[in-house]
PDB file of C-alpha atoms in Angstrom:
ATOM      1  CA  MET A   1      12.287  19.071  -5.517  1.00 50.00           C
ATOM      2  CA  ASP A   2      11.886  19.503  -9.207  1.00 59.00           C
ATOM      3  CA  GLU A   3       9.351  17.664 -11.315  1.00 66.00           C
ATOM      4  CA  ASP A   4      12.017  16.066 -13.503  1.00 71.00           C
ATOM      5  CA  ARG A   5      13.501  14.285 -10.510  1.00 70.00           C
ATOM      6  CA  LEU A   6      10.087  13.064  -9.390  1.00 67.00           C
ATOM      7  CA  ALA A   7       9.278  11.855 -12.901  1.00 69.00           C
ATOM      8  CA  LYS A   8      12.616  10.056 -13.110  1.00 74.00           C
ATOM      9  CA  GLN A   9      12.012   8.365  -9.744  1.00 68.00           C
ATOM     10  CA  LEU A  10       8.528   7.324 -10.757  1.00 66.00           C
ATOM     11  CA  ALA A  11       9.823   5.898 -14.044  1.00 69.00           C
ATOM     12  CA  GLU A  12      12.615   3.969 -12.307  1.00 71.00           C
ATOM     13  CA  THR A  13      10.728   2.393  -9.428  1.00 67.00           C
ATOM     14  CA  GLY A  14       7.059   3.163  -9.955  1.00 65.00           C
ATOM     15  CA  ASN A  15       6.927   4.747  -6.505  1.00 67.00           C
ATOM     16  CA  ILE A  16       7.909   8.314  -5.682  1.00 64.00           C
ATOM     17  CA  MET A  17       8.099   7.378  -1.993  1.00 67.00           C
ATOM     18  CA  ASP A  18      11.186   5.299  -2.791  1.00 68.00           C
ATOM     19  CA  LEU A  19      13.044   8.593  -2.598  1.00 68.00           C
ATOM     20  CA  CYS A  20      12.670   8.261   1.164  1.00 67.00           C
ATOM     21  CA  GLN A  21      15.081   5.338   0.936  1.00 67.00           C
ATOM     22  CA  ASP A  22      17.718   7.342  -0.964  1.00 72.00           C
ATOM     23  CA  PRO A  23      20.388   8.634   1.469  1.00 74.00           C
ATOM     24  CA  ALA A  24      21.436  11.386  -0.954  1.00 76.00           C
ATOM     25  CA  TRP A  25      17.870  12.666  -1.225  1.00 73.00           C
ATOM     26  CA  LEU A  26      17.397  12.489   2.552  1.00 74.00           C
ATOM     27  CA  GLU A  27      20.614  14.438   3.046  1.00 78.00           C
ATOM     28  CA  GLU A  28      19.516  17.046   0.503  1.00 79.00           C
ATOM     29  CA  THR A  29      16.186  17.360   2.303  1.00 74.00           C
ATOM     30  CA  ALA A  30      17.962  17.693   5.657  1.00 74.00           C
ATOM     31  CA  GLN A  31      19.997  20.554   4.204  1.00 78.00           C
ATOM     32  CA  ILE A  32      16.819  22.286   3.012  1.00 75.00           C
ATOM     33  CA  GLU A  33      15.288  21.813   6.471  1.00 69.00           C
ATOM     34  CA  LYS A  34      18.381  23.358   8.034  1.00 78.00           C
ATOM     35  CA  GLU A  35      18.298  26.333   5.668  1.00 80.00           C
ATOM     36  CA  CYS A  36      14.611  27.080   6.154  1.00 73.00           C
ATOM     37  CA  GLY A  37      14.619  26.346   9.893  1.00 71.00           C
ATOM     38  CA  GLY A  38      11.682  23.960   9.644  1.00 66.00           C
ATOM     39  CA  TYR A  39      10.688  20.485   8.632  1.00 61.00           C
ATOM     40  CA  VAL A  40      10.057  19.231   5.142  1.00 59.00           C
ATOM     41  CA  GLU A  41       7.201  16.744   5.370  1.00 60.00           C
ATOM     42  CA  ALA A  42       9.057  14.189   3.275  1.00 55.00           C
ATOM     43  CA  GLY A  43      12.423  14.692   4.959  1.00 49.00           C
ATOM     44  CA  LEU A  44      14.298  12.716   7.573  1.00 54.00           C
ATOM     45  CA  LEU A  45      11.256  12.528   9.820  1.00 55.00           C
ATOM     46  CA  LEU A  46       9.501  10.457   7.154  1.00 59.00           C
ATOM     47  CA  ARG A  47      12.206   7.784   7.126  1.00 62.00           C
ATOM     48  CA  GLU A  48      10.646   5.813   9.984  1.00 67.00           C
ATOM     49  CA  TYR A  49       7.213   6.017   8.351  1.00 61.00           C
ATOM     50  CA  ALA A  50       8.596   4.875   5.011  1.00 60.00           C
ATOM     51  CA  MET A  51      10.270   1.911   6.707  1.00 66.00           C
ATOM     52  CA  SER A  52       7.099   0.946   8.577  1.00 65.00           C
ATOM     53  CA  ALA A  53       4.982   1.217   5.419  1.00 61.00           C
ATOM     54  CA  GLN A  54       7.068  -1.576   3.932  1.00 63.00           C
ATOM     55  CA  THR A  55       6.073  -3.891   6.768  1.00 70.00           C
ATOM     56  CA  VAL A  56       2.328  -3.717   6.147  1.00 70.00           C
ATOM     57  CA  THR A  57       0.975  -7.238   5.902  1.00 80.00           C
ATOM     58  CA  PRO A  58      -1.677  -8.346   3.414  1.00 83.00           C
ATOM     59  CA  ASP A  59      -4.095  -8.834   6.324  1.00 85.00           C
ATOM     60  CA  GLN A  60      -3.529  -5.258   7.506  1.00 82.00           C
ATOM     61  CA  LEU A  61      -4.068  -3.993   3.988  1.00 84.00           C
ATOM     62  CA  GLN A  62      -7.335  -5.924   3.792  1.00 89.00           C
ATOM     63  CA  GLN A  63      -8.436  -4.381   7.100  1.00 90.00           C
ATOM     64  CA  VAL A  64      -7.717  -0.909   5.753  1.00 88.00           C
ATOM     65  CA  ARG A  65      -9.750  -1.630   2.606  1.00 89.00           C
ATOM     66  CA  LEU A  66     -12.572  -3.086   4.650  1.00 93.00           C
ATOM     67  CA  GLN A  67     -12.651  -0.170   7.076  1.00 94.00           C
ATOM     68  CA  SER A  68     -12.522   2.400   4.291  1.00 92.00           C
ATOM     69  CA  VAL A  69     -15.708   0.961   2.784  1.00 93.00           C
ATOM     70  CA  LEU A  70     -17.431   0.401   6.118  1.00 96.00           C
ATOM     71  CA  PHE A  71     -16.591   3.898   7.340  1.00 95.00           C
ATOM     72  CA  ALA A  72     -17.770   5.504   4.100  1.00 94.00           C
ATOM     73  CA  GLU A  73     -21.089   3.688   4.435  1.00 95.00           C
ATOM     74  CA  LEU A  74     -21.263   4.519   8.151  1.00 97.00           C
ATOM     75  CA  HIS A  75     -20.664   8.205   7.420  1.00 96.00           C
ATOM     76  CA  GLN A  76     -23.337   8.262   4.742  1.00 95.00           C
ATOM     77  CA  TRP A  77     -25.837   6.491   6.989  1.00 97.00           C
ATOM     78  CA  MET A  78     -25.131   8.623  10.051  1.00 97.00           C
ATOM     79  CA  SER A  79     -25.437  11.779   7.946  1.00 96.00           C
ATOM     80  CA  THR A  80     -29.154  10.987   7.724  1.00 96.00           C
ATOM     81  CA  TRP A  81     -29.521  11.009  11.527  1.00 96.00           C
ATOM     82  CA  GLN A  82     -29.622  14.826  11.708  1.00 92.00           C
ATOM     83  CA  LEU A  83     -27.042  14.978  14.495  1.00 93.00           C
ATOM     84  CA  GLY A  84     -25.968  18.529  13.724  1.00 90.00           C
ATOM     85  CA  LEU A  85     -23.026  19.677  15.826  1.00 86.00           C
ATOM     86  CA  SER A  86     -22.769  16.299  17.533  1.00 92.00           C
ATOM     87  CA  PHE A  87     -22.056  14.446  14.282  1.00 93.00           C
ATOM     88  CA  GLU A  88     -18.232  14.351  14.399  1.00 93.00           C
ATOM     89  CA  LYS A  89     -17.856  12.987  17.923  1.00 94.00           C
ATOM     90  CA  THR A  90     -20.710  10.556  17.472  1.00 96.00           C
ATOM     91  CA  TYR A  91     -19.241   9.342  14.185  1.00 95.00           C
ATOM     92  CA  THR A  92     -15.809   8.968  15.792  1.00 94.00           C
ATOM     93  CA  GLN A  93     -17.323   6.792  18.520  1.00 96.00           C
ATOM     94  CA  ALA A  94     -19.259   4.778  15.940  1.00 96.00           C
ATOM     95  CA  ARG A  95     -16.003   4.035  14.083  1.00 96.00           C
ATOM     96  CA  GLN A  96     -14.488   2.754  17.328  1.00 96.00           C
ATOM     97  CA  ILE A  97     -17.516   0.555  17.851  1.00 97.00           C
ATOM     98  CA  VAL A  98     -17.210  -0.826  14.304  1.00 96.00           C
ATOM     99  CA  ARG A  99     -13.500  -1.561  14.858  1.00 95.00           C
ATOM    100  CA  HIS A 100     -14.375  -3.444  18.044  1.00 95.00           C
ATOM    101  CA  HIS A 101     -16.983  -5.520  16.214  1.00 96.00           C
ATOM    102  CA  LEU A 102     -14.527  -6.270  13.409  1.00 95.00           C
ATOM    103  CA  GLN A 103     -12.174  -7.787  15.988  1.00 93.00           C
ATOM    104  CA  SER A 104     -14.884  -9.821  17.674  1.00 93.00           C
ATOM    105  CA  ALA A 105     -17.002 -10.830  14.677  1.00 94.00           C
ATOM    106  CA  THR A 106     -19.030 -14.025  14.893  1.00 94.00           C
ATOM    107  CA  GLU A 107     -18.574 -16.675  12.200  1.00 95.00           C
ATOM    108  CA  GLU A 108     -21.622 -15.397  10.333  1.00 95.00           C
ATOM    109  CA  GLN A 109     -20.408 -11.783  10.522  1.00 95.00           C
ATOM    110  CA  ALA A 110     -16.906 -12.825   9.473  1.00 94.00           C
ATOM    111  CA  ALA A 111     -18.347 -14.626   6.440  1.00 95.00           C
ATOM    112  CA  TRP A 112     -20.221 -11.465   5.434  1.00 97.00           C
ATOM    113  CA  LEU A 113     -17.063  -9.381   5.916  1.00 96.00           C
ATOM    114  CA  LYS A 114     -15.117 -11.829   3.749  1.00 95.00           C
ATOM    115  CA  ALA A 115     -17.756 -11.517   1.023  1.00 96.00           C
ATOM    116  CA  LEU A 116     -17.495  -7.734   1.288  1.00 96.00           C
ATOM    117  CA  LEU A 117     -13.713  -7.938   0.938  1.00 94.00           C
ATOM    118  CA  THR A 118     -14.089 -10.107  -2.154  1.00 93.00           C
ATOM    119  CA  GLU A 119     -16.437  -7.531  -3.605  1.00 93.00           C
ATOM    120  CA  ILE A 120     -14.002  -4.705  -2.753  1.00 91.00           C
ATOM    121  CA  GLU A 121     -11.175  -6.549  -4.488  1.00 91.00           C
ATOM    122  CA  GLN A 122     -13.365  -6.859  -7.592  1.00 92.00           C
ATOM    123  CA  LYS A 123     -13.530  -3.028  -7.596  1.00 88.00           C
ATOM    124  CA  LEU A 124     -17.228  -2.958  -8.318  1.00 86.00           C
ATOM    125  CA  PRO A 125     -18.897   0.454  -8.276  1.00 87.00           C
ATOM    126  CA  PRO A 126     -20.981   0.847  -5.069  1.00 84.00           C
ATOM    127  CA  GLU A 127     -24.251   0.728  -6.999  1.00 87.00           C
ATOM    128  CA  GLN A 128     -23.274  -2.681  -8.441  1.00 91.00           C
ATOM    129  CA  ALA A 129     -22.078  -4.166  -5.156  1.00 93.00           C
ATOM    130  CA  PRO A 130     -24.804  -6.329  -3.590  1.00 95.00           C
ATOM    131  CA  VAL A 131     -22.865  -7.129  -0.416  1.00 96.00           C
ATOM    132  CA  ARG A 132     -21.942  -3.481   0.143  1.00 95.00           C
ATOM    133  CA  SER A 133     -25.618  -2.561  -0.147  1.00 95.00           C
ATOM    134  CA  GLN A 134     -26.187  -4.673   2.995  1.00 96.00           C
ATOM    135  CA  THR A 135     -23.747  -2.655   5.116  1.00 96.00           C
ATOM    136  CA  ILE A 136     -26.353  -0.699   7.083  1.00 97.00           C
ATOM    137  CA  GLY A 137     -28.066  -3.983   7.891  1.00 96.00           C
ATOM    138  CA  TRP A 138     -24.713  -5.311   9.121  1.00 96.00           C
ATOM    139  CA  PHE A 139     -24.313  -2.271  11.397  1.00 97.00           C
ATOM    140  CA  ARG A 140     -27.817  -2.782  12.763  1.00 96.00           C
ATOM    141  CA  GLN A 141     -27.033  -6.432  13.402  1.00 94.00           C
ATOM    142  CA  VAL A 142     -23.734  -5.907  15.225  1.00 96.00           C
ATOM    143  CA  PHE A 143     -24.511  -2.730  17.187  1.00 97.00           C
ATOM    144  CA  THR A 144     -25.592  -3.724  20.660  1.00 97.00           C
ATOM    145  CA  THR A 145     -27.914  -1.861  23.003  1.00 97.00           C
ATOM    146  CA  ASP A 146     -24.805  -0.587  24.796  1.00 98.00           C
ATOM    147  CA  ASP A 147     -23.367   0.671  21.497  1.00 98.00           C
ATOM    148  CA  TRP A 148     -26.557   2.606  20.738  1.00 98.00           C
ATOM    149  CA  GLN A 149     -26.542   3.964  24.279  1.00 98.00           C
ATOM    150  CA  GLN A 150     -22.951   5.208  23.870  1.00 97.00           C
ATOM    151  CA  LEU A 151     -23.813   6.948  20.620  1.00 97.00           C
ATOM    152  CA  ALA A 152     -26.925   8.543  22.128  1.00 97.00           C
ATOM    153  CA  GLU A 153     -24.983   9.779  25.167  1.00 97.00           C
ATOM    154  CA  ILE A 154     -22.235  11.318  23.038  1.00 96.00           C
ATOM    155  CA  ALA A 155     -24.761  12.994  20.749  1.00 95.00           C
ATOM    156  CA  ALA A 156     -26.677  14.364  23.754  1.00 95.00           C
ATOM    157  CA  GLN A 157     -23.491  15.624  25.437  1.00 94.00           C
ATOM    158  CA  GLU A 158     -22.384  17.400  22.273  1.00 92.00           C
ATOM    159  CA  ILE A 159     -25.785  19.014  21.746  1.00 90.00           C
ATOM    160  CA  TYR A 160     -25.826  20.116  25.397  1.00 91.00           C
ATOM    161  CA  ALA A 161     -22.318  21.570  25.063  1.00 89.00           C
ATOM    162  CA  GLY A 162     -23.297  23.431  21.896  1.00 85.00           C
ATOM    163  CA  VAL A 163     -26.466  24.887  23.412  1.00 85.00           C
ATOM    164  CA  SER A 164     -24.605  25.827  26.606  1.00 86.00           C
ATOM    165  CA  GLN A 165     -21.956  27.594  24.578  1.00 82.00           C
ATOM    166  CA  LEU A 166     -24.646  29.573  22.748  1.00 80.00           C
ATOM    167  CA  GLU A 167     -26.243  30.501  26.078  1.00 76.00           C
ATOM    168  CA  ARG A 168     -22.887  31.707  27.482  1.00 79.00           C
ATOM    169  CA  LEU A 169     -22.229  33.704  24.319  1.00 77.00           C
ATOM    170  CA  HIS A 170     -25.701  35.261  24.529  1.00 73.00           C
ATOM    171  CA  SER A 171     -25.222  36.067  28.224  1.00 75.00           C
ATOM    172  CA  ALA A 172     -21.848  37.695  27.515  1.00 74.00           C
ATOM    173  CA  GLN A 173     -23.363  39.813  24.737  1.00 74.00           C
ATOM    174  CA  THR A 174     -26.324  40.994  26.812  1.00 73.00           C
ATOM    175  CA  SER A 175     -24.158  41.842  29.841  1.00 70.00           C
ATOM    176  CA  SER A 176     -21.866  44.003  27.701  1.00 67.00           C
ATOM    177  CA  VAL A 177     -24.815  46.066  26.395  1.00 60.00           C
TER     178      VAL A 177
END
């Protein structure tokens, strides 16, 4: 795909992804896929994605914005926990926990989340966002004892797996000497 075509598409519709709706472009991409024997990421396989992206509701978009801020804050906070090798799995579980709490928020929590969304829509820098600065407090409020227990168990399992792997590696090295 040449840059002139992309520029033309962007000028016409304001969205390069609109090419995914153009049957001629999809056919051209299919031909390229056939010639190279592989898939072009923006080819026919993207058609279904492009169609589904048009059906995103304003509420879903708000959830994505909300989660992007919450997860960025969660990542930053959890980075201070010194989890080492267990960070990724523990963080993944923490995101699931946050998603669960977003779906079952109390009225008070929902009001705070709405205020955070308002702040996000104002596009304030994080250092000038008073509600966002309360995010860690919100996590501490909504995380239950069971949530903390899950995170601790995952972190412990990952550390155990990492240490065990090192022990096996060491044993293999010493037995080959």
